Amino acid sequence: MRIVLNHCFSEIVSVDNLLEAWKEFEKGKKNKPDVQEFSLKLMDNILSLNRDLSQGKYRHGGYESFIIHDPKQRHIHKAEVRDRMVHHAIYRILYPIFDESFIHDSYSCRNDKGTHKAVRRLESFYRRVSRNYTHPCFALKCDIKKFFFSVDHEILLGLIEKKIKDTDVLSLIDEIIQSFSKEEGKGIPIGNLTSQLFANIYLHELDMFVKHELKVRYYIRYCDDFVILSDDILYLENVCAEIKKFVEIELKLSFHKDKITIRKLKQGIDFLGYVVLPHHTVLRTKTKKRMLQRVNENNVSSYLGILKHCDGYRLEEKVKDLVV
């Protein structure tokens, strides 16, 4: 395990790192009024931020709260530009340190991963467990209830302290963690770049328990959704009980009671907007309906890109017809 003892803080708060963080942050946001305002005095703002961070005077601001549908409803909390700059600066330095220890089959918010690769991996697991669809195969699918708003601050900081020993970095991270809470000592905001990293750090403990303690072979996680495959339904029931106990005791989280399912392969496994079936993968029915309702000239290329990752030829033709 790589442990960072010195100089990590100076890397994060350096003017060079803050400038690189700005370049990454402003992509796709240059027309936003708050981003334009910050950019008018960019170097002044960066030097001011560098000074406050270096002297321990930085304090995280508040959040703008709003609801989005992507497709399910999410409560987003957006920080001020200055604070989001700090998030990017931290992420740039800490992401590679933590990412090298994450398991291969964690696919959310990681370089060279993502939803499509997760679905491809699930398909390959199916083929192996079912021996090319000739034997029984079952899938345990679980979802953690209100994950982001349930993250325990003390546990999260403790997990970060296992790897990061720079006290200035830990103080800065604690400032960000404590800047938001849904209830006393709990919650990280959906919207912070750092929350993506914090989520993977937190759920890496689950990954390690499943892979190393329970010795589960066919396991895939994407943020707070995970799937385990086996040819033995009783095995999956026992594994589910052990994981539930670990999640509740060690991570102070809980499962959605109505979102714990064990399904046969032939019933199809709903995962990340797709349904994986023997021999082929299709879009989830709700996703199809939403696509047909919302497609237009501006988004048609994005929707056609999604369809390239499944058996969607007929739907592709319908989509094209709607924008002709």
XYZ file of C-alpha atoms in Angstrom:
324
model
C 0.000 0.000 0.000
C 1.389 3.379 -1.047
C 1.384 5.866 1.823
C 2.012 9.571 1.235
C 4.038 11.028 4.118
C 5.319 14.410 2.922
C 4.861 17.118 0.295
C 1.352 16.069 -0.719
C -0.161 19.301 0.610
C 2.336 21.508 -1.193
C 1.503 19.689 -4.442
C -2.222 20.243 -3.982
C -2.070 23.954 -3.167
C 0.684 24.905 -5.617
C -0.128 27.575 -8.200
C 0.765 25.131 -10.998
C -1.717 22.547 -9.699
C -4.423 25.171 -9.227
C -3.914 26.342 -12.820
C -4.194 22.778 -14.117
C -7.277 22.285 -11.936
C -8.802 25.392 -13.542
C -8.191 24.058 -17.064
C -9.962 20.819 -16.196
C -12.753 22.545 -14.301
C -13.683 25.115 -16.952
C -14.173 22.555 -19.748
C -17.783 22.788 -20.898
C -18.507 25.577 -18.394
C -17.004 28.670 -20.058
C -20.433 30.195 -20.736
C -21.575 29.900 -17.116
C -21.858 33.355 -15.490
C -20.080 32.347 -12.257
C -17.223 30.746 -14.217
C -16.876 33.815 -16.438
C -16.797 36.074 -13.383
C -14.030 33.993 -11.765
C -12.018 33.972 -15.011
C -12.047 37.789 -15.317
C -9.454 37.960 -12.521
C -8.172 34.435 -12.853
C -4.597 34.896 -11.630
C -5.682 37.136 -8.764
C -8.231 34.528 -7.705
C -5.757 31.655 -7.995
C -3.044 33.517 -6.042
C -5.596 34.405 -3.377
C -6.712 30.787 -3.157
C -3.098 29.597 -2.998
C -2.398 32.028 -0.155
C -5.485 31.033 1.866
C -4.786 27.325 1.408
C -1.082 27.635 2.234
C -1.772 29.651 5.383
C -4.588 27.398 6.587
C -7.153 30.195 6.189
C -9.286 28.517 3.515
C -12.904 27.883 4.496
C -15.390 26.068 2.269
C -18.473 28.073 1.245
C -22.098 27.018 0.990
C -24.003 25.075 -1.664
C -26.691 25.795 -4.226
C -29.324 23.059 -4.072
C -31.448 21.800 -6.978
C -33.119 18.668 -8.353
C -32.246 16.879 -11.612
C -33.660 13.788 -13.318
C -31.016 11.526 -14.914
C -33.395 9.563 -15.184
C -34.141 9.095 -11.487
C -34.495 12.134 -9.288
C -31.270 13.338 -7.684
C -30.732 16.144 -5.195
C -27.630 18.020 -6.363
C -25.616 20.431 -4.245
C -23.325 22.741 -6.241
C -20.445 24.527 -4.532
C -19.085 27.937 -5.483
C -16.469 28.134 -8.254
C -13.654 28.812 -5.772
C -14.510 25.686 -3.807
C -14.894 23.549 -6.902
C -11.406 24.637 -7.899
C -10.150 23.212 -4.605
C -12.055 19.966 -5.259
C -10.302 19.605 -8.620
C -6.901 20.448 -7.134
C -7.311 17.757 -4.464
C -8.685 15.220 -6.939
C -5.763 15.673 -9.349
C -3.233 14.658 -6.680
C -5.173 12.107 -4.624
C -7.025 10.179 -7.359
C -3.952 8.271 -8.664
C -2.822 7.503 -5.104
C -6.093 5.800 -4.194
C -7.053 4.436 -7.603
C -4.070 2.083 -7.747
C -5.467 0.150 -4.779
C -9.060 -0.181 -6.059
C -10.207 -3.550 -7.386
C -10.460 -4.143 -11.128
C -14.240 -4.582 -11.076
C -15.117 -1.203 -9.573
C -16.315 0.839 -12.566
C -17.716 4.174 -11.356
C -15.829 7.468 -11.811
C -12.535 5.851 -12.764
C -10.275 6.343 -15.774
C -10.821 3.794 -18.545
C -13.891 2.325 -16.815
C -17.550 3.428 -16.963
C -21.020 1.975 -17.539
C -20.403 0.292 -20.884
C -17.320 -1.570 -19.706
C -19.206 -2.648 -16.589
C -22.009 -4.098 -18.710
C -19.487 -5.872 -20.976
C -17.847 -7.359 -17.896
C -21.220 -8.557 -16.602
C -21.862 -10.245 -19.943
C -18.513 -12.041 -19.775
C -19.233 -13.191 -16.210
C -22.560 -14.591 -17.375
C -20.909 -16.647 -20.067
C -18.389 -18.080 -17.611
C -20.842 -18.934 -14.816
C -23.449 -20.402 -17.182
C -20.773 -22.139 -19.267
C -21.958 -20.394 -22.410
C -25.601 -20.401 -21.282
C -25.809 -24.187 -20.819
C -26.051 -24.226 -16.993
C -28.059 -22.330 -14.361
C -26.884 -18.820 -13.488
C -28.312 -16.460 -10.890
C -27.567 -12.823 -10.125
C -27.770 -11.092 -6.748
C -28.323 -7.376 -7.256
C -28.230 -4.883 -4.371
C -28.569 -1.136 -3.987
C -27.462 0.900 -0.951
C -30.167 3.179 0.406
C -29.432 6.914 0.020
C -25.723 6.179 -0.162
C -24.252 9.673 -0.599
C -26.404 11.185 2.139
C -25.568 8.281 4.495
C -21.753 8.333 4.335
C -20.384 8.612 7.866
C -17.869 11.481 8.130
C -15.770 9.870 10.839
C -15.480 6.561 8.998
C -14.618 8.319 5.723
C -11.848 10.418 7.240
C -10.502 7.355 9.038
C -10.265 5.465 5.747
C -8.423 8.369 4.105
C -6.021 8.555 7.071
C -4.934 4.976 6.371
C -3.204 6.186 3.225
C -2.598 9.909 3.703
C -0.354 10.949 6.625
C 0.091 14.609 5.690
C -1.793 16.434 8.467
C -2.341 19.550 6.335
C -3.997 17.464 3.618
C -6.165 15.712 6.199
C -7.208 19.072 7.647
C -8.181 20.328 4.178
C -10.127 17.157 3.404
C -11.899 17.411 6.745
C -12.892 20.992 5.876
C -14.535 19.723 2.685
C -16.216 16.748 4.371
C -17.593 18.940 7.162
C -18.874 21.549 4.667
C -21.953 19.393 4.048
C -24.186 17.131 6.083
C -27.642 15.696 5.561
C -27.822 14.860 9.245
C -25.288 15.216 12.059
C -21.964 13.699 10.937
C -23.373 12.123 7.777
C -23.539 12.848 4.066
C -21.428 13.968 1.132
C -22.934 16.109 -1.640
C -23.832 14.705 -5.046
C -22.124 17.313 -7.208
C -18.635 17.589 -5.697
C -15.847 16.004 -7.735
C -14.280 14.945 -4.444
C -17.473 13.051 -3.565
C -16.804 10.672 -6.463
C -13.410 9.810 -5.017
C -14.731 9.676 -1.450
C -17.478 7.263 -2.572
C -14.934 4.861 -4.059
C -12.701 5.105 -0.986
C -15.683 4.338 1.252
C -17.034 1.443 -0.813
C -13.566 0.001 -1.410
C -14.042 -1.465 2.068
C -17.080 -3.335 0.752
C -15.097 -4.482 -2.290
C -12.303 -5.831 -0.105
C -14.736 -7.650 2.188
C -16.534 -9.274 -0.749
C -13.369 -10.230 -2.652
C -10.970 -11.109 0.169
C -13.123 -12.153 3.122
C -16.003 -13.829 1.288
C -13.808 -14.843 -1.676
C -16.520 -13.929 -4.185
C -15.264 -14.419 -7.724
C -17.938 -12.823 -9.909
C -18.598 -9.378 -8.425
C -19.095 -6.013 -10.153
C -19.747 -2.649 -8.512
C -20.746 0.667 -10.034
C -20.975 3.270 -7.267
C -23.589 1.949 -4.808
C -25.031 -0.724 -7.151
C -23.418 -4.140 -7.262
C -24.057 -7.549 -8.807
C -22.774 -10.996 -7.813
C -23.192 -14.048 -10.071
C -23.280 -17.712 -9.128
C -24.808 -21.012 -10.218
C -25.998 -21.582 -6.621
C -28.955 -19.520 -5.353
C -28.411 -20.623 -1.735
C -24.817 -19.366 -1.909
C -26.081 -15.955 -3.049
C -28.601 -15.809 -0.202
C -25.854 -16.530 2.338
C -23.464 -14.006 0.752
C -26.198 -11.367 0.777
C -26.762 -11.869 4.514
C -23.015 -11.524 5.236
C -22.681 -8.384 3.117
C -25.761 -6.813 4.685
C -24.271 -7.361 8.148
C -20.897 -5.888 7.112
C -22.463 -2.828 5.473
C -24.615 -2.069 8.511
C -21.940 -2.603 11.168
C -18.715 -1.440 9.499
C -19.981 1.261 7.119
C -23.199 2.317 8.892
C -25.171 1.944 5.655
C -28.284 -0.027 4.747
C -29.754 -1.726 1.685
C -32.980 -0.815 -0.062
C -35.160 -3.693 1.149
C -37.160 -3.711 -2.090
C -34.020 -3.511 -4.256
C -32.381 -6.771 -3.180
C -33.115 -9.293 -5.920
C -31.911 -12.708 -7.035
C -32.880 -13.466 -10.615
C -32.296 -16.206 -13.138
C -30.215 -15.340 -16.167
C -33.109 -15.955 -18.554
C -35.177 -13.294 -16.716
C -32.599 -10.676 -17.599
C -30.472 -8.561 -15.264
C -31.260 -4.842 -15.152
C -27.934 -3.035 -14.676
C -26.929 0.549 -15.478
C -29.760 1.169 -17.926
C -29.328 -2.097 -19.836
C -30.882 -5.551 -19.439
C -28.404 -8.396 -19.901
C -29.991 -11.576 -21.281
C -28.605 -14.851 -22.655
C -26.879 -14.124 -25.995
C -27.789 -10.438 -26.112
C -28.208 -7.154 -24.209
C -31.025 -4.622 -24.671
C -31.925 -1.217 -23.313
C -34.158 -1.047 -20.239
C -37.804 -0.452 -21.267
C -38.015 2.862 -19.394
C -34.838 4.022 -21.119
C -36.295 3.162 -24.529
C -39.479 5.125 -23.845
C -37.561 8.113 -22.556
C -35.268 8.056 -25.585
C -38.168 8.049 -28.038
C -39.851 10.914 -26.159
C -36.771 13.134 -25.934
C -34.761 12.506 -29.098
C -34.075 15.534 -31.296
C -31.419 16.836 -33.686
C -29.213 18.021 -30.820
C -29.039 14.739 -28.887
C -29.590 12.082 -31.545
C -25.868 11.286 -31.883
C -25.602 10.631 -28.130
C -28.576 8.279 -28.189
C -27.244 6.419 -31.225
C -23.948 6.027 -29.355
C -25.777 4.376 -26.454
C -27.480 1.955 -28.842
C -24.129 0.788 -30.234
C -23.492 -0.951 -26.899
C -26.527 -3.234 -27.132
C -28.806 -5.011 -29.591
C -30.716 -1.924 -30.613
C -30.948 -2.011 -34.415
C -34.745 -1.672 -34.554
C -34.750 1.079 -31.967
C -31.947 2.824 -33.846
C -34.138 2.928 -36.967
C -37.047 4.386 -34.950
C -34.780 7.056 -33.487
C -33.485 8.023 -36.931
C -37.027 8.217 -38.313
C -38.064 10.627 -35.543
C -35.413 13.201 -36.457
C -35.660 13.007 -40.230
